[in-house]
Short mmCIF file of C-alpha atoms and ligand atoms in Angstrom, two decimals:
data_model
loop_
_atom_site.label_atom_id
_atom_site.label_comp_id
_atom_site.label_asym_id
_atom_site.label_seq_id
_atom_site.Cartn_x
_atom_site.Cartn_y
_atom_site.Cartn_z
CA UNK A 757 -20.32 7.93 5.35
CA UNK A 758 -18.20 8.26 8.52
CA UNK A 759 -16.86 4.64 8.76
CA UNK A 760 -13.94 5.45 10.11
CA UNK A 761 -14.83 8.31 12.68
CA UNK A 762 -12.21 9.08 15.14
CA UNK A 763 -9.66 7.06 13.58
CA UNK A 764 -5.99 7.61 13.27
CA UNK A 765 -4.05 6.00 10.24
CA UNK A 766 -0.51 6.21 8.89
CA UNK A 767 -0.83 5.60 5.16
CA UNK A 768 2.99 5.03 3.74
CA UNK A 769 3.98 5.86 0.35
CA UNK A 770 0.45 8.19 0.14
CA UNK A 771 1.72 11.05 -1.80
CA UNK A 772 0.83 9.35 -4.65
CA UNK A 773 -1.00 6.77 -6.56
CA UNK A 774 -2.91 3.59 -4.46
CA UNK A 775 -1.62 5.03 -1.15
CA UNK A 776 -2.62 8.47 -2.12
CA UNK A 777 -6.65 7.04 -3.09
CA UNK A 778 -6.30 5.43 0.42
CA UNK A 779 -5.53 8.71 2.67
CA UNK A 780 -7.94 10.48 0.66
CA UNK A 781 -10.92 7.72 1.00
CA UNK A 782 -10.06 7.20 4.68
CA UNK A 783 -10.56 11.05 5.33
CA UNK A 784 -13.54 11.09 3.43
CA UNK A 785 -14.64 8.54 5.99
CA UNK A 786 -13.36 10.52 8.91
CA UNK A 787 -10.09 9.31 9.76
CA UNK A 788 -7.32 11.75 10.41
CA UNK A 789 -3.98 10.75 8.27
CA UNK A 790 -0.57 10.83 8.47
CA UNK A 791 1.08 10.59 5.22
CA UNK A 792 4.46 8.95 5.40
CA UNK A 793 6.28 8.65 2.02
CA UNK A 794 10.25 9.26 1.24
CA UNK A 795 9.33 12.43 -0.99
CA UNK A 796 11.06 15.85 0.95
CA UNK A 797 6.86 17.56 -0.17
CA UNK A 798 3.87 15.64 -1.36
CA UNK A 799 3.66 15.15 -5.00
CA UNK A 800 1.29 17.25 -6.97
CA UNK A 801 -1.13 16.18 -9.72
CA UNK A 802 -1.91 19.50 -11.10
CA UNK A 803 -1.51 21.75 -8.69
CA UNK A 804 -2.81 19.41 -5.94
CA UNK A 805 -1.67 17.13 -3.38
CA UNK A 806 -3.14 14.19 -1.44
CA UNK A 807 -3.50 17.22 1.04
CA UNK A 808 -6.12 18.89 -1.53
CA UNK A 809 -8.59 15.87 -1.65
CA UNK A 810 -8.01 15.55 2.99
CA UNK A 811 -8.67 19.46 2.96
CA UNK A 812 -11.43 19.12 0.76
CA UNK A 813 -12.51 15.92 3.11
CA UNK A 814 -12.05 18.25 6.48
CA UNK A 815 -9.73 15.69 7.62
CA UNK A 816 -6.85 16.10 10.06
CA UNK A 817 -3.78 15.47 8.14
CA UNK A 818 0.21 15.66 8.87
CA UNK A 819 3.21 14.68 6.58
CA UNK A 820 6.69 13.00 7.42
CA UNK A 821 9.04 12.71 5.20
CA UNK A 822 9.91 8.99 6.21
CA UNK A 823 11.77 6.21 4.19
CA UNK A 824 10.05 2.74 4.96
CA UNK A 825 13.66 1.44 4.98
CA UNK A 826 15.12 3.48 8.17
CA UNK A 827 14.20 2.10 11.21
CA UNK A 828 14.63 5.90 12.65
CA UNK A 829 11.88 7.45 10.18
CA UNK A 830 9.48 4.93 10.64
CA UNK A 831 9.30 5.17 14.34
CA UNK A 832 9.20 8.77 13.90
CA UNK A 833 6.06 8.02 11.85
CA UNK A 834 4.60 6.20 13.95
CA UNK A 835 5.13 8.98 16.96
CA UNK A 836 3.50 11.63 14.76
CA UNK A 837 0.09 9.87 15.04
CA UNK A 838 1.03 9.22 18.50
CA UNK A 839 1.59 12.70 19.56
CA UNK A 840 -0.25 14.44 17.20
CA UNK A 841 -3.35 12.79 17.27
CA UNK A 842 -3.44 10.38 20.30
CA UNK A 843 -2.88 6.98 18.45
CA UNK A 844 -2.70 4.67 15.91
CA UNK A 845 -5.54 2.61 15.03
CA UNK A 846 -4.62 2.04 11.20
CA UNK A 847 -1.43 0.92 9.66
CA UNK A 848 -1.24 0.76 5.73
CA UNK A 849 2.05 -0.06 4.26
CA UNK A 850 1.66 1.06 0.94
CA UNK A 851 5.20 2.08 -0.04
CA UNK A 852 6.64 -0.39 -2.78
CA UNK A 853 8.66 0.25 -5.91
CA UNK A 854 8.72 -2.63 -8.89
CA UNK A 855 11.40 -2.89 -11.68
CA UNK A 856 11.57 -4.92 -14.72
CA UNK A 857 14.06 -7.69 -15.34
CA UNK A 858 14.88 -11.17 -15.86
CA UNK A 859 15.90 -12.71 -13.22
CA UNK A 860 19.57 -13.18 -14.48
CA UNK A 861 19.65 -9.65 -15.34
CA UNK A 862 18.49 -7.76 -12.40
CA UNK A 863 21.19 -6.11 -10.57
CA UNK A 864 21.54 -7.21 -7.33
CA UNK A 865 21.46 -3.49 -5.72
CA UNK A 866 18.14 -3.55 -7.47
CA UNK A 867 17.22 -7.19 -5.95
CA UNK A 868 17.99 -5.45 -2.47
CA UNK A 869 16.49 -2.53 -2.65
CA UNK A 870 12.98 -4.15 -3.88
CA UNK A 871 12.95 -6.57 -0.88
CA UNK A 872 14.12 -3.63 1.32
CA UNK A 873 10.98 -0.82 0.25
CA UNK A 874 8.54 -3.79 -0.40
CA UNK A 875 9.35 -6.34 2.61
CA UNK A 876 11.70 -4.94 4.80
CA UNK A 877 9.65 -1.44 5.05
CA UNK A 878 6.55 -3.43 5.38
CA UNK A 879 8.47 -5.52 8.48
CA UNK A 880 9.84 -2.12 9.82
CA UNK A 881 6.14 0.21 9.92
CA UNK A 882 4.33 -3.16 11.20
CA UNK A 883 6.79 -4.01 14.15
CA UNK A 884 6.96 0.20 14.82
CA UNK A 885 3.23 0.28 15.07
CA UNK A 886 2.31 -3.17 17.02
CA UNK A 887 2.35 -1.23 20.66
CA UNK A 888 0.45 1.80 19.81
CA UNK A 889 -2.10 -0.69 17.61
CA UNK A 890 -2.58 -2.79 20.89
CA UNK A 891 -3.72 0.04 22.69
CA UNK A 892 -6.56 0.80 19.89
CA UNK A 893 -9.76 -0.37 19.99
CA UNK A 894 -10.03 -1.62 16.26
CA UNK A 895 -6.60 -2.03 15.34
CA UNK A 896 -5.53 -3.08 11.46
CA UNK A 897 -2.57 -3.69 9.37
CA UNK A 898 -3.29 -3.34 5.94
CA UNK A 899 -0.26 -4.77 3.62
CA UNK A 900 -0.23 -3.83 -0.01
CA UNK A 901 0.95 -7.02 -1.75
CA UNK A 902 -0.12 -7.46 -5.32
CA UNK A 903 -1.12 -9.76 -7.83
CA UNK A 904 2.14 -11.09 -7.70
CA UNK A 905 2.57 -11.77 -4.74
CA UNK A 906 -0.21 -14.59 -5.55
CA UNK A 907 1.72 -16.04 -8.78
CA UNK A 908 4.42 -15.29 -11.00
CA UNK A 909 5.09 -13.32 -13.90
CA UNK A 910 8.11 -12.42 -16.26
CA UNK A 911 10.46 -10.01 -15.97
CA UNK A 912 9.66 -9.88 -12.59
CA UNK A 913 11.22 -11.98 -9.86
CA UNK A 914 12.32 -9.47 -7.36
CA UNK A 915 9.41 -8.15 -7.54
CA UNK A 916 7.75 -11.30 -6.89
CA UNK A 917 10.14 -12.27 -4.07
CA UNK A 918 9.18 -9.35 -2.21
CA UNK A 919 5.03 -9.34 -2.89
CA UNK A 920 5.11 -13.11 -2.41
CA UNK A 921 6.85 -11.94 1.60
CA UNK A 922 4.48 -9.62 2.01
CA UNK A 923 1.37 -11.78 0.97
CA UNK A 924 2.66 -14.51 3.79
CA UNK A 925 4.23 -12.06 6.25
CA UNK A 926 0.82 -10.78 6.73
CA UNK A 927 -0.24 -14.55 7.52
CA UNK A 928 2.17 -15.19 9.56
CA UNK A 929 1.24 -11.52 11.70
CA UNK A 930 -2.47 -12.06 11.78
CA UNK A 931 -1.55 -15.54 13.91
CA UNK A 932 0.76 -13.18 15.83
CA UNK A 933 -1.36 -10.87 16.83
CA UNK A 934 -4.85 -12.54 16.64
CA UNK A 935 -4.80 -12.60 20.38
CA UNK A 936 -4.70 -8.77 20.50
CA UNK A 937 -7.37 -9.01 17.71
CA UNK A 938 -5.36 -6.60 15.35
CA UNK A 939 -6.53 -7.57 12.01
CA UNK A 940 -3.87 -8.34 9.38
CA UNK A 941 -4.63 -8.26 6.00
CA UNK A 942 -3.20 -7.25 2.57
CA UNK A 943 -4.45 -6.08 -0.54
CA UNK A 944 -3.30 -7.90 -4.08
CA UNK A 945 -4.08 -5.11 -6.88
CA UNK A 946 -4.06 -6.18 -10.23
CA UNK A 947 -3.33 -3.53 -12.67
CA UNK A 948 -3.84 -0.32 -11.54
CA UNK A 949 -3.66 3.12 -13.33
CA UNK A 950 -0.63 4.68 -11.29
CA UNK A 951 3.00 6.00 -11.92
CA UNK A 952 4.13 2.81 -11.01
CA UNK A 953 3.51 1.24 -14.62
CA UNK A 954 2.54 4.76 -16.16
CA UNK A 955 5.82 4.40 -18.70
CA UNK A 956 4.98 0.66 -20.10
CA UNK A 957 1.30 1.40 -20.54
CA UNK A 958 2.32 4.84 -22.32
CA UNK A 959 5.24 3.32 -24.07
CA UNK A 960 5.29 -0.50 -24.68
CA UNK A 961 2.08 -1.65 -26.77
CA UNK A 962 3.23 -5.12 -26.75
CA UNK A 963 3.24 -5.27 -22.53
CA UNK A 964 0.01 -3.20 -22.96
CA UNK A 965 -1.82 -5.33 -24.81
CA UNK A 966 -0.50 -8.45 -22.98
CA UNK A 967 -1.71 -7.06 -19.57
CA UNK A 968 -4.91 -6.33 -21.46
CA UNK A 969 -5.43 -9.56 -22.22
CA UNK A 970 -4.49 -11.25 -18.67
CA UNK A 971 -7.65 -8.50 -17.33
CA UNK A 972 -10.81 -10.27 -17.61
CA UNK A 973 -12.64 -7.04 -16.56
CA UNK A 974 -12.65 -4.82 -19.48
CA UNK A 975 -10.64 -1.79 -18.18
CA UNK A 976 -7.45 -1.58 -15.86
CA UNK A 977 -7.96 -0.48 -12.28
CA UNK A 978 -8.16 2.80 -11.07
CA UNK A 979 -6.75 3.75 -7.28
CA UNK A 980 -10.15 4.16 -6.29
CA UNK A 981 -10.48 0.60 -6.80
CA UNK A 982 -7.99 -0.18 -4.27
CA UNK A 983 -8.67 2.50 -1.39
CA UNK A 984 -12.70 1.11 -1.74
CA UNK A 985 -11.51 -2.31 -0.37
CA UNK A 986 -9.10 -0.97 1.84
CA UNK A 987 -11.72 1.02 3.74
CA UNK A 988 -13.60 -2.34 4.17
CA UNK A 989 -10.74 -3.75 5.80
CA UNK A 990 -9.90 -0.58 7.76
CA UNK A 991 -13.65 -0.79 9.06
CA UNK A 992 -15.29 -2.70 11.68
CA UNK A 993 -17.34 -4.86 8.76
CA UNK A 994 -13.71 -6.81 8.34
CA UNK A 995 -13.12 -7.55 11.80
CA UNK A 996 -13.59 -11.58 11.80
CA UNK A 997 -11.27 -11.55 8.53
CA UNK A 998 -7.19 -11.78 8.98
CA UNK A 999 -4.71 -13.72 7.41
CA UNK A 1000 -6.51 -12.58 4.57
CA UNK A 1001 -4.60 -11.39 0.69
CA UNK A 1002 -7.61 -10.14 -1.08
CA UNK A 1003 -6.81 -9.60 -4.86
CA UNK A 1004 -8.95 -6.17 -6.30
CA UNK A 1005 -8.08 -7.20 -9.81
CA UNK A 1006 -10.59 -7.63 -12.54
CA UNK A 1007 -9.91 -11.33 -12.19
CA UNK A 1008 -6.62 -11.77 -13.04
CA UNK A 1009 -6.01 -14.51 -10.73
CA UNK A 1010 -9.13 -15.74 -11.30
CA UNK A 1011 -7.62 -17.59 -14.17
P1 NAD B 820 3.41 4.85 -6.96
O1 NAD B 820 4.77 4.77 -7.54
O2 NAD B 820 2.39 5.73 -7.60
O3 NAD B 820 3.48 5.24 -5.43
C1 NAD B 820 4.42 4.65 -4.55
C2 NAD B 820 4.73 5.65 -3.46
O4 NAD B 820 5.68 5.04 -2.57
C3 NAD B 820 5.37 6.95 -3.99
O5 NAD B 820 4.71 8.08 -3.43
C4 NAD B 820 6.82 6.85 -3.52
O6 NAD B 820 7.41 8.12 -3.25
C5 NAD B 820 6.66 6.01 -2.24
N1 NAD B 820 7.90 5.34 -1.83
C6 NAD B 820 8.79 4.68 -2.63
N2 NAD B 820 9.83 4.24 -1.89
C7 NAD B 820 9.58 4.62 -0.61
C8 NAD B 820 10.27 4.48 0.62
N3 NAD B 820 11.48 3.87 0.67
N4 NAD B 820 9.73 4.98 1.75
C9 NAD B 820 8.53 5.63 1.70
N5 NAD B 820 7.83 5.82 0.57
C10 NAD B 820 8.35 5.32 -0.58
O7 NAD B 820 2.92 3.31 -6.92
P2 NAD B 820 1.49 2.66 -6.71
O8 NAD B 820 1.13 2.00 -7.96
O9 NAD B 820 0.56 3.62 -6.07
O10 NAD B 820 1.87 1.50 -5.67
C11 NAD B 820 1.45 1.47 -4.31
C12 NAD B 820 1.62 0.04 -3.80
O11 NAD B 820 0.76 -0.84 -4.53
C13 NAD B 820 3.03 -0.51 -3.98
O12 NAD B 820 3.36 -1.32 -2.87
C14 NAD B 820 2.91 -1.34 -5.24
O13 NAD B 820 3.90 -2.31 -5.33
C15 NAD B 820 1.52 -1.91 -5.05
N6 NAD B 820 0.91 -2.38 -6.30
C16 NAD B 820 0.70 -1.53 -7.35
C17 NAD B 820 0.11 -2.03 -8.51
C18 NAD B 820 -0.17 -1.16 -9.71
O14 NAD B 820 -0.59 -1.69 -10.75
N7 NAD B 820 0.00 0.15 -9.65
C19 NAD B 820 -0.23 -3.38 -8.59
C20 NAD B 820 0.00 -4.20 -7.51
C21 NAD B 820 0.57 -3.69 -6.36
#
């Protein structure tokens, strides 16, 4: 399917995991990508990158090594799709990091840094992108909140903090920019298979089996998962919905 024909998105964080799923689905659908993630070189699974599955896709593809948090790299993102492809018509800020602490516990370097990759980055790509998104004709944020960014959990209030800012910073941007009709929406993944929580599902079987339990569906997500619904709202099918957190998460919310 060509759903996205003659698109241009910037994907952040895409050398691996969700955001990796995402460049690869949108090239499948015939977007060209820029991958934007703070890695010097893509990260390999195997002996593949993200590059591998756009190659394999025939999709036009670039890479800039950009930290979400630098006002400088992100604008340089931005300018790759600009010059390199003649605009931006897709934003996904995928980028995010989550640690694990009680709230009392969580150093507050680590506090910053989660609300500065998570919320500030999200902030930065979204304000870098607005003027080369009003000149597209079917213009979309996608935000990558997550299940909590909906409700809380332990061990995890920075985290929280910064999903929860996401989850109403893309309200507070679709009313911004409904006018323009750039769709803003965000994605709340429940558990999904990815580096990100690779280490407690390999090597706690008590948080295992807890986030087991809290999945109705009977199996964790996969990035797939995730890059399916963010092609629907990187389509023209989504483009009466903004303001919109849509959870892709076996029903964990649900609850
Ligand atoms: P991941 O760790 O596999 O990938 C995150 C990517 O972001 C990596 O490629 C990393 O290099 C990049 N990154 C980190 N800091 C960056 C920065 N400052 N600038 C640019 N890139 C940076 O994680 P993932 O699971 O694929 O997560 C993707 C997004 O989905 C994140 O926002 C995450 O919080 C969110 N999410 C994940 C889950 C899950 O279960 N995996 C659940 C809910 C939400």
């Amino acid at each position: 399917m060509n759903r996205l024909s003659d698109r241009v998105a910037l994907v952040t964080g895409a050398s691996s995991g969700i955001g990796n799923a995402i460049a690869a689905a949108f090239g499948r659908e015939g977007a060209s990508v820029v991958v934007a993630d703070v890695r010097r070189e893509p990260k390999l699974d195997g002996e593949r990158s993200v590059f591998g599955k756009l190659d394999d896709a025939d999709a036009e593809s670039r890479y800039v090594e950009t930290d979400v948090t630098d006002e400088e790299d992100v604008q340089a993102a931005v300018e790759t799709a600009v010059t390199e492809f003649g605009g931006l018509d897709i934003l996904v800020n995928n980028a995010g990091i989550y640690y694990q602490y009680e709230a009392h516990e969580t150093p507050t370097e680590a506090f910053d840094e989660i609300q500065a990759v998570n919320l500030r980055g999200t902030f930065l790509c979204s304000k870098a992108a607005v003027p080369a998104l009003r000149d597209s004709v079917n213009p979309k944020i996608i935000n990558l909140s997550s299940i909590l960014g909906l409700v809380g959990d332990g061990k995890s209030a920075a985290y929280c903090a910064s999903k929860g800012g996401v989850s109403n910073l893309t309200r507070g941007m679709a009313l911004d920019y409904a006018d323009d009709e750039i769709n803003v929406n965000a994605l709340a993944p429940g558990i999904i298979k990815t580096a990100q929580n690779a280490e407690w599902r390999e090597n706690d079987p008590e948080l295992l089996a807890d986030w087991e339990r809290r999945t109705p569906w009977p199996r964790f997500g996969d990035p797939e998962d995730v890059a399916d619904a963010a092609v629907f709202l990187a389509s023209d099918r989504s483009d009466f919905v903004t303001g919109h957190v849509l959870s892709v998460d076996g029903g964990w919310t649900a609850q």
